[in-house]
């Protein structure tokens, strides 16, 4: 896929119009607009101002440019102020019971079980299968019906990031002696090897091989037919490895494995991170298969996580003095940022929720609803990095993200019969991937709820509450969300925004209700795990029994991540 002339002209127009509205002084605005070369032998007339203008804006300036007008659809926030709002400070009651002590105990026990089962699926950690390479992350130990006994680049990066977060939560201590630092570094070393394997997607020299989605567990190529390339892996790997580097900096630690200790941070940047960043620079505008490995197109999850990686790369290129790469990253970041915000179709004025794969909507094949869009927001934004919410579209506070969850619930509470007993009750529901799903975990028939999807709903809500308390922000309930808030509290539905001041009685009741509501999604999970807390990929839409790949690593990771943010939100609420 190539950028259309319409996109070029539109973005130039937006730049020129919006630079004038940026919160910059006259000289700063003039400097940005003046930096357009008058001639260039290598660029078309239409491309010169586009590239020059994009190249002169920092990510923060670009974010401010796109978000200065709160009527812009891509920056509509759940928490913006409005002149038409109702102000409510008290008199609000909850409709949800708080979690019982028995449920709280189960959450703590299951959180520990989930983390240990993650480690059970990582070579060199607690994995008992000697065929699994050190640092390789199994998608599942299931070898037949279905065979998930492979390592996926995407799943591995998301999983290992949970290990990094665990170390951070424990101040770089390892109280259970999980040997996490060695496991994380084994993953980094294994990533170096995988990057350089020639595979059906390509080779390392052209960088095309970095789009290969999966490998054998012994870190050799998977040569059978598959949905390839998948272009989210390199970006997710950058995010995870960069987070580990930040952790080493934060706690003034060093690598423990000889291969990484001798090379140091510069070695990792040059040999692992830089190739992945170069891949994104080269291929961000090209189609690839989605995270469900079904559709070759442009996808929100891929684009948004790529953008996050590019933002991280800007800081690393500056840190390690790679100014040539930095220039390329600036252009790529700003181009991809404009594409996501303006030309991609991920958000339209006619539809309140995010569209994961707009091409499918244009073809009339799908509604566009997909839990992947919420996963994209969660994975592409560091909630403790204030710049992410400005420079990367669709943070968790964007109204479209919550609208996506609400639309998924409105569909799946009817679609899956196991949800019918919850109708009319202030409860969350079992959620699947997308409404049109027909993969049942073994073959093609009917889609089911997934543990990943159901846990992701609760994580989003916990993060929203955490964000409110951390930033001490007032809560504004947009009209399209008012039905949800009326579902869990005594608030009425409203056609105008409802404004709830921070720390007011109403604020405390509503945020506590949100946490209790998020808990109900975890209660759904509790009902469908087995007696020993095992999680598969899916659970049956009729019976609720486990289906699909057993002990799916990403299922455990999603549950653990949700519980992590629950704890962080509750800590702030009680402080």
XYZ file of C-alpha atoms in Angstrom:
575
model
C 0.000 0.000 0.000
C 1.359 3.452 -0.927
C 0.401 6.899 0.343
C -2.101 8.511 -1.979
C -1.684 12.021 -3.461
C -4.880 12.926 -1.616
C -3.219 12.004 1.663
C -0.154 14.089 0.825
C -2.166 17.178 -0.068
C -4.496 16.757 2.895
C -1.693 16.423 5.402
C 0.144 19.437 3.963
C -3.049 21.443 4.291
C -3.558 20.255 7.845
C 0.011 21.084 8.761
C -0.135 24.613 7.408
C -3.545 25.289 8.966
C -2.746 23.725 12.316
C 0.775 25.046 12.836
C -0.829 28.471 13.157
C -2.990 27.145 15.982
C -0.175 25.451 17.868
C 0.601 26.875 21.323
C 3.920 28.256 20.008
C 5.145 31.817 19.713
C 5.371 33.629 16.376
C 9.031 32.812 15.769
C 8.530 29.105 16.504
C 5.578 28.904 14.119
C 7.473 30.786 11.428
C 10.504 28.541 11.832
C 8.418 25.411 11.283
C 6.636 26.764 8.222
C 9.814 28.295 6.744
C 11.707 25.020 6.687
C 10.336 23.946 3.294
C 13.077 23.466 0.686
C 12.539 25.353 -2.533
C 14.007 22.687 -4.773
C 15.068 19.069 -4.671
C 16.133 16.750 -7.448
C 14.984 13.637 -5.628
C 11.471 14.565 -4.499
C 8.283 15.447 -6.346
C 6.822 18.915 -5.837
C 4.002 17.526 -3.703
C 6.381 15.514 -1.527
C 8.885 18.271 -0.685
C 6.776 20.337 1.721
C 5.154 17.216 3.154
C 8.445 15.569 4.109
C 10.108 18.784 5.197
C 7.275 19.826 7.468
C 6.955 16.393 9.000
C 10.682 16.225 9.551
C 10.721 19.465 11.536
C 8.042 18.522 14.053
C 8.884 16.647 17.215
C 6.462 13.892 18.271
C 5.160 16.147 21.042
C 4.575 19.044 18.630
C 2.854 16.730 16.175
C 0.562 15.432 18.892
C -0.296 18.957 19.987
C -0.923 19.910 16.361
C -3.447 17.150 15.870
C -5.091 17.529 19.260
C -5.382 21.277 19.700
C -8.992 21.257 18.536
C -11.097 19.171 20.910
C -13.679 18.751 18.163
C -11.177 16.609 16.221
C -12.678 13.124 16.211
C -9.376 11.314 16.762
C -8.747 13.124 20.056
C -12.219 13.060 21.630
C -11.526 12.111 25.252
C -13.741 10.547 27.872
C -12.324 13.093 30.264
C -12.516 16.412 28.380
C -14.447 19.348 29.701
C -17.428 20.743 27.835
C -19.607 23.814 28.111
C -22.828 21.733 28.093
C -21.996 19.412 30.965
C -24.017 18.589 34.057
C -22.025 18.836 37.281
C -22.724 16.084 39.826
C -20.885 16.007 43.132
C -23.006 13.784 45.372
C -26.079 11.586 45.645
C -24.746 8.806 43.420
C -25.244 5.176 44.484
C -23.615 2.033 43.149
C -25.511 -0.903 41.672
C -22.644 -3.395 42.021
C -21.634 -5.389 45.059
C -18.007 -5.241 46.112
C -15.948 -8.379 45.680
C -16.153 -10.926 48.482
C -13.129 -11.950 50.527
C -13.336 -15.383 48.924
C -13.122 -13.845 45.450
C -10.219 -11.631 46.542
C -8.357 -14.721 47.752
C -8.969 -16.477 44.447
C -7.657 -13.465 42.515
C -4.378 -13.506 44.446
C -3.969 -17.250 44.075
C -4.822 -17.199 40.373
C -2.472 -14.272 39.761
C 0.425 -16.320 41.148
C -0.644 -19.415 39.226
C -0.941 -17.430 36.006
C 2.559 -15.985 36.359
C 4.114 -19.362 37.064
C 2.346 -20.887 34.073
C 3.799 -18.147 31.913
C 7.237 -19.280 33.071
C 6.288 -22.915 32.439
C 6.052 -21.980 28.753
C 9.453 -20.269 28.413
C 12.584 -22.189 27.474
C 15.259 -21.934 30.140
C 12.752 -20.790 32.780
C 10.388 -23.476 34.105
C 9.698 -25.218 30.794
C 10.345 -28.956 31.109
C 10.588 -29.683 27.383
C 14.258 -29.923 26.400
C 13.441 -29.263 22.731
C 12.519 -25.654 23.546
C 15.374 -23.191 22.985
C 16.456 -20.960 25.846
C 14.489 -17.709 25.695
C 11.845 -19.120 23.339
C 8.273 -18.430 24.476
C 5.783 -21.162 23.662
C 2.355 -20.025 22.566
C 1.028 -23.181 24.224
C 2.321 -26.661 25.083
C -0.492 -28.070 22.923
C 0.998 -30.215 20.128
C -2.199 -31.416 18.482
C -5.814 -30.349 18.127
C -4.611 -27.651 17.812
C -0.832 -27.515 17.404
C 0.351 -24.287 19.019
C 3.782 -25.693 19.904
C 5.630 -22.797 18.261
C 7.073 -19.445 19.252
C 5.346 -16.351 17.873
C 7.295 -13.076 17.803
C 4.221 -11.102 18.891
C 3.185 -13.386 21.758
C 6.767 -13.637 23.003
C 7.274 -9.864 23.158
C 4.001 -9.272 25.005
C 4.738 -12.140 27.402
C 8.298 -11.093 28.251
C 7.108 -7.544 28.844
C 5.064 -8.981 31.736
C 8.304 -10.314 33.237
C 9.827 -6.855 32.935
C 6.778 -5.372 34.688
C 7.003 -7.980 37.448
C 10.629 -6.991 38.112
C 9.658 -3.322 38.175
C 6.796 -3.963 40.608
C 9.264 -5.741 42.922
C 11.973 -3.057 42.612
C 14.180 -5.396 40.583
C 14.044 -8.022 43.299
C 13.088 -11.620 42.513
C 11.400 -12.733 45.754
C 10.234 -16.088 44.386
C 13.633 -16.843 42.808
C 12.147 -17.102 39.332
C 15.496 -16.137 37.749
C 13.673 -13.495 35.730
C 16.662 -11.429 34.671
C 18.316 -14.405 33.009
C 15.017 -15.364 31.360
C 14.521 -11.878 29.916
C 18.088 -11.757 28.653
C 17.766 -15.236 27.138
C 14.759 -13.880 25.222
C 16.869 -10.980 23.934
C 19.640 -13.347 22.800
C 17.086 -15.610 21.133
C 15.599 -12.570 19.361
C 19.003 -11.804 17.860
C 19.121 -15.345 16.442
C 15.569 -15.259 15.083
C 16.141 -11.934 13.345
C 18.956 -13.425 11.290
C 17.198 -16.599 10.152
C 16.285 -16.718 6.479
C 12.624 -17.704 6.379
C 9.608 -17.701 4.033
C 9.045 -13.972 4.672
C 12.579 -13.064 3.568
C 16.066 -12.608 4.960
C 17.927 -10.313 7.310
C 19.847 -8.461 4.611
C 16.669 -7.010 3.099
C 14.985 -6.881 6.548
C 11.934 -8.656 5.054
C 12.585 -11.708 7.235
C 11.765 -9.665 10.348
C 8.113 -9.895 9.317
C 8.071 -13.658 9.879
C 5.439 -14.333 12.572
C 6.408 -17.723 14.014
C 9.306 -20.132 14.420
C 9.842 -23.666 15.610
C 10.460 -24.077 19.348
C 14.144 -24.877 18.721
C 14.538 -21.484 16.992
C 14.652 -22.800 13.439
C 12.426 -21.514 10.612
C 8.817 -22.591 10.202
C 8.579 -23.307 6.488
C 4.943 -24.314 6.022
C 2.196 -22.173 4.539
C 1.016 -19.409 6.882
C -0.468 -15.917 6.986
C 2.686 -13.898 6.450
C 4.183 -11.404 6.804
C 2.883 -10.069 10.105
C 4.333 -6.638 10.770
C 3.587 -6.105 14.464
C 6.385 -8.313 15.827
C 9.369 -5.968 15.352
C 7.598 -3.049 17.041
C 6.451 -5.115 20.004
C 9.974 -6.500 20.394
C 11.385 -2.956 20.440
C 8.887 -1.975 23.140
C 9.766 -4.941 25.368
C 13.553 -4.722 25.036
C 13.497 -0.940 25.470
C 11.393 -1.347 28.619
C 14.022 -3.729 29.985
C 16.785 -1.227 29.193
C 14.793 1.470 31.019
C 14.466 -0.881 33.982
C 18.228 -1.439 34.111
C 18.714 2.335 34.055
C 16.089 2.916 36.733
C 17.642 0.491 39.203
C 21.259 1.016 38.078
C 21.673 -2.623 37.111
C 23.653 -4.337 34.375
C 23.220 -7.430 32.228
C 24.038 -10.755 33.821
C 24.507 -12.963 30.752
C 28.037 -12.823 29.288
C 26.865 -12.244 25.699
C 24.993 -9.082 26.654
C 27.294 -7.924 29.440
C 30.299 -7.773 27.102
C 28.440 -5.891 24.385
C 26.375 -3.619 26.613
C 23.476 -1.370 25.691
C 25.139 -0.087 22.521
C 25.391 -3.632 21.192
C 21.694 -4.324 21.802
C 20.700 -1.045 20.186
C 22.820 -1.582 17.085
C 22.172 -5.285 16.570
C 18.609 -5.929 17.757
C 16.629 -2.722 18.200
C 17.925 -0.810 15.175
C 17.078 -3.578 12.648
C 13.515 -3.736 14.007
C 13.171 0.035 13.788
C 14.564 -0.018 10.253
C 11.986 -2.655 9.350
C 9.158 -0.404 10.563
C 10.583 2.588 8.679
C 10.646 0.512 5.499
C 7.369 -1.375 5.804
C 4.905 0.604 7.942
C 2.820 1.521 4.892
C 2.726 -2.056 3.550
C -0.075 -4.505 4.200
C 0.391 -7.568 6.402
C -1.654 -10.104 8.310
C -3.431 -9.086 11.513
C -2.678 -10.408 14.982
C -5.341 -13.104 14.440
C -3.421 -14.156 11.297
C -6.448 -14.048 9.030
C -6.514 -10.867 6.915
C -3.811 -9.210 4.792
C -4.447 -5.479 5.108
C -3.626 -2.445 7.253
C -4.576 -2.927 10.923
C -4.851 -0.588 13.900
C -3.039 -2.953 16.281
C -0.046 -3.154 13.953
C 0.084 0.552 13.112
C -0.321 1.774 16.673
C 2.305 -0.539 18.168
C 4.659 0.374 15.322
C 4.158 4.047 16.174
C 4.958 3.417 19.834
C 8.159 1.633 18.807
C 9.169 4.536 16.574
C 8.630 6.986 19.439
C 10.854 4.858 21.675
C 13.378 4.618 18.853
C 13.670 8.396 18.640
C 14.900 8.517 22.223
C 17.288 5.604 21.774
C 18.763 6.935 18.522
C 19.424 10.237 20.250
C 20.924 8.489 23.288
C 23.331 6.407 21.213
C 24.224 9.180 18.789
C 22.741 7.649 15.633
C 21.640 10.891 14.029
C 21.074 9.424 10.578
C 18.608 6.900 12.008
C 17.044 9.652 14.102
C 16.249 11.695 10.974
C 14.598 8.688 9.348
C 12.644 7.930 12.513
C 11.294 11.477 12.690
C 9.933 11.259 9.148
C 8.527 7.763 9.685
C 6.955 8.656 13.030
C 5.261 11.782 11.749
C 4.110 10.105 8.532
C 2.627 7.128 10.372
C 1.084 9.445 12.975
C -0.693 11.417 10.265
C -1.788 8.259 8.502
C -3.316 6.784 11.664
C -5.045 10.032 12.593
C -6.240 11.245 9.218
C -6.120 8.824 6.310
C -6.339 5.299 7.721
C -10.068 5.079 8.423
C -9.440 3.646 11.895
C -11.867 6.265 13.243
C -14.661 7.902 11.280
C -17.216 10.525 12.235
C -20.071 8.138 11.411
C -19.031 5.310 13.763
C -18.322 5.850 17.449
C -15.944 2.912 17.904
C -12.531 2.138 16.414
C -12.245 0.119 13.205
C -9.471 -2.462 13.491
C -9.283 -3.238 9.752
C -11.092 -0.545 7.735
C -10.751 -2.411 4.440
C -13.058 -5.147 5.751
C -15.686 -2.539 6.603
C -15.429 -0.957 3.163
C -15.885 -4.401 1.612
C -18.940 -5.062 3.777
C -17.319 -8.147 5.305
C -17.167 -6.990 8.940
C -18.417 -4.331 11.312
C -14.865 -3.313 12.247
C -15.381 -4.158 15.929
C -12.439 -6.104 17.339
C -10.873 -6.522 20.789
C -7.565 -5.993 18.954
C -8.327 -2.254 18.879
C -8.422 -2.144 22.676
C -5.304 -4.299 22.868
C -3.673 -1.763 20.546
C -4.464 1.120 22.895
C -3.223 -0.805 25.936
C 0.026 -1.996 24.320
C 0.892 1.249 22.508
C 0.523 3.620 25.456
C 2.578 3.764 28.624
C 0.021 5.207 31.000
C 2.803 6.703 33.145
C 4.300 8.536 30.150
C 2.238 11.687 29.693
C 3.610 12.280 26.177
C 2.128 9.024 24.897
C -1.426 10.278 25.354
C -0.623 13.308 23.191
C 1.732 11.955 20.553
C 0.158 8.509 19.985
C -3.511 8.407 18.905
C -6.256 6.554 20.751
C -5.000 6.450 24.348
C -7.246 4.725 26.866
C -8.863 8.078 27.647
C -10.061 8.509 24.062
C -13.823 8.098 23.907
C -13.535 5.794 20.908
C -11.643 3.197 22.980
C -14.379 2.882 25.610
C -16.991 3.031 22.851
C -15.297 0.000 21.297
C -15.618 -1.973 24.532
C -19.258 -0.947 24.952
C -20.072 -1.966 21.365
C -18.373 -5.343 21.844
C -20.379 -5.955 25.025
C -23.628 -4.901 23.351
C -23.027 -7.500 20.650
C -21.587 -10.399 22.636
C -23.954 -10.356 25.577
C -26.518 -11.684 23.088
C -24.184 -13.566 20.740
C -22.858 -15.979 23.391
C -25.572 -17.994 25.220
C -23.451 -18.289 28.385
C -23.941 -14.516 28.789
C -27.736 -14.670 28.779
C -28.003 -15.405 32.490
C -26.202 -12.100 33.115
C -28.647 -9.967 31.131
C -30.305 -7.360 33.308
C -27.609 -7.705 35.978
C -24.877 -5.106 36.500
C -22.156 -7.448 35.294
C -19.490 -7.810 32.678
C -19.726 -10.494 30.016
C -17.629 -13.145 28.345
C -16.046 -11.466 25.320
C -14.591 -12.859 22.121
C -12.370 -11.434 19.418
C -14.867 -9.896 16.969
C -18.546 -10.487 16.136
C -17.957 -12.303 12.845
C -15.451 -14.790 14.311
C -15.945 -18.413 13.191
C -12.806 -20.051 14.625
C -13.808 -22.405 17.459
C -10.311 -23.307 18.680
C -10.031 -26.402 16.516
C -11.529 -25.484 13.169
C -14.180 -23.373 11.490
C -17.712 -23.303 12.927
C -18.643 -20.654 15.501
C -16.502 -18.226 17.444
C -16.274 -18.415 21.247
C -15.326 -16.110 24.110
C -11.576 -15.775 24.718
C -9.779 -15.342 28.036
C -7.584 -12.669 26.425
C -10.597 -10.597 25.399
C -12.446 -10.876 28.700
C -9.373 -9.970 30.768
C -8.573 -7.086 28.430
C -11.945 -5.476 29.206
C -11.148 -5.384 32.904
C -7.605 -4.092 32.316
C -8.929 -1.152 30.311
C -11.304 -0.131 33.098
C -8.685 -0.512 35.843
C -6.308 1.649 33.833
C -8.960 4.340 33.369
C -9.443 4.530 37.133
C -5.686 4.498 37.751
C -5.240 7.363 35.291
C -7.918 9.476 36.999
C -6.345 9.129 40.430
C -2.741 9.449 39.288
C -3.432 12.682 37.409
C -6.121 13.797 39.909
C -8.489 14.371 37.008
C -12.185 15.097 37.072
C -14.318 12.482 35.356
C -16.471 13.438 32.431
C -18.954 10.880 31.171
C -19.630 11.408 27.488
C -23.227 10.835 26.243
C -22.295 7.639 24.400
C -20.907 6.175 27.654
C -23.720 7.340 29.923
C -25.695 4.135 29.397
C -22.811 2.102 30.817
C -22.513 4.361 33.859
C -26.286 4.188 34.386
C -25.892 0.400 34.245
C -23.468 0.334 37.196
C -24.559 3.410 39.200
C -27.651 5.512 39.840
C -26.527 8.064 37.238
C -29.101 8.623 34.515
C -28.424 8.411 30.817
C -27.748 11.827 29.356
C -27.474 13.525 25.979
C -24.950 15.974 27.408
C -21.678 15.281 29.217
C -21.806 14.586 32.952
C -19.027 16.256 34.912
C -17.915 14.641 38.200
C -15.242 16.602 40.146
C -12.199 14.747 41.430
C -12.521 13.332 44.965
C -16.172 14.398 45.292
C -18.573 11.888 46.847
C -19.917 11.104 43.384
C -16.393 10.631 42.044
C -15.495 8.116 44.749
C -18.702 6.129 44.238
C -18.414 6.062 40.455
C -14.728 5.072 40.367
C -15.308 2.362 42.987
C -18.212 1.125 40.872
C -15.920 1.012 37.837
C -13.421 -1.165 39.709
C -16.196 -3.447 40.943
C -17.556 -3.653 37.412
C -14.133 -4.572 36.039
C -14.019 -7.299 38.694
C -17.125 -8.877 37.196
C -15.202 -9.697 34.003
C -12.679 -11.548 36.148
C -15.577 -13.291 37.887
C -16.619 -14.558 34.446
C -13.106 -15.929 33.988
C -13.217 -17.573 37.417
C -16.368 -19.392 36.406
C -14.752 -20.889 33.301
C -11.242 -21.893 34.399
C -10.888 -25.444 35.659
C -10.421 -26.475 39.293
C -6.658 -25.923 39.061
C -6.955 -22.537 37.386
C -5.922 -23.691 33.898
C -6.780 -21.371 31.026
C -7.020 -22.403 27.406
C -7.424 -20.059 24.458
C -11.248 -20.054 24.484
C -14.254 -21.289 26.410
C -17.344 -22.671 24.738
C -20.142 -20.184 24.028
C -22.802 -22.735 25.057
C -21.293 -24.848 27.843
C -18.513 -22.581 29.104
C -15.983 -25.424 29.071
C -12.374 -24.854 28.001
C -11.704 -25.050 24.270
C -8.755 -24.599 21.949
C -5.066 -24.596 22.823
C -4.451 -25.554 26.439
C -2.503 -23.354 28.857
C -2.266 -20.511 26.335
C 0.562 -18.235 27.463
C -1.199 -15.059 26.325
C -4.330 -16.000 28.311
C -2.279 -16.137 31.501
C -0.437 -12.944 30.573
C -3.658 -11.017 29.966
C -5.118 -12.150 33.278
C -1.916 -11.308 35.163
C -1.698 -7.862 33.531
C -5.296 -7.084 34.449
C -4.655 -8.004 38.090
C -1.517 -5.887 38.076
C -3.468 -2.786 37.088
C -6.216 -3.613 39.541
C -3.669 -3.497 42.356
C -2.174 -0.246 41.092
C -5.605 1.408 40.840
C -6.678 0.254 44.303
C -3.405 1.472 45.814
C -4.008 4.991 44.503
C -7.664 4.967 45.547
C -6.732 4.105 49.128
C -3.857 6.587 49.444
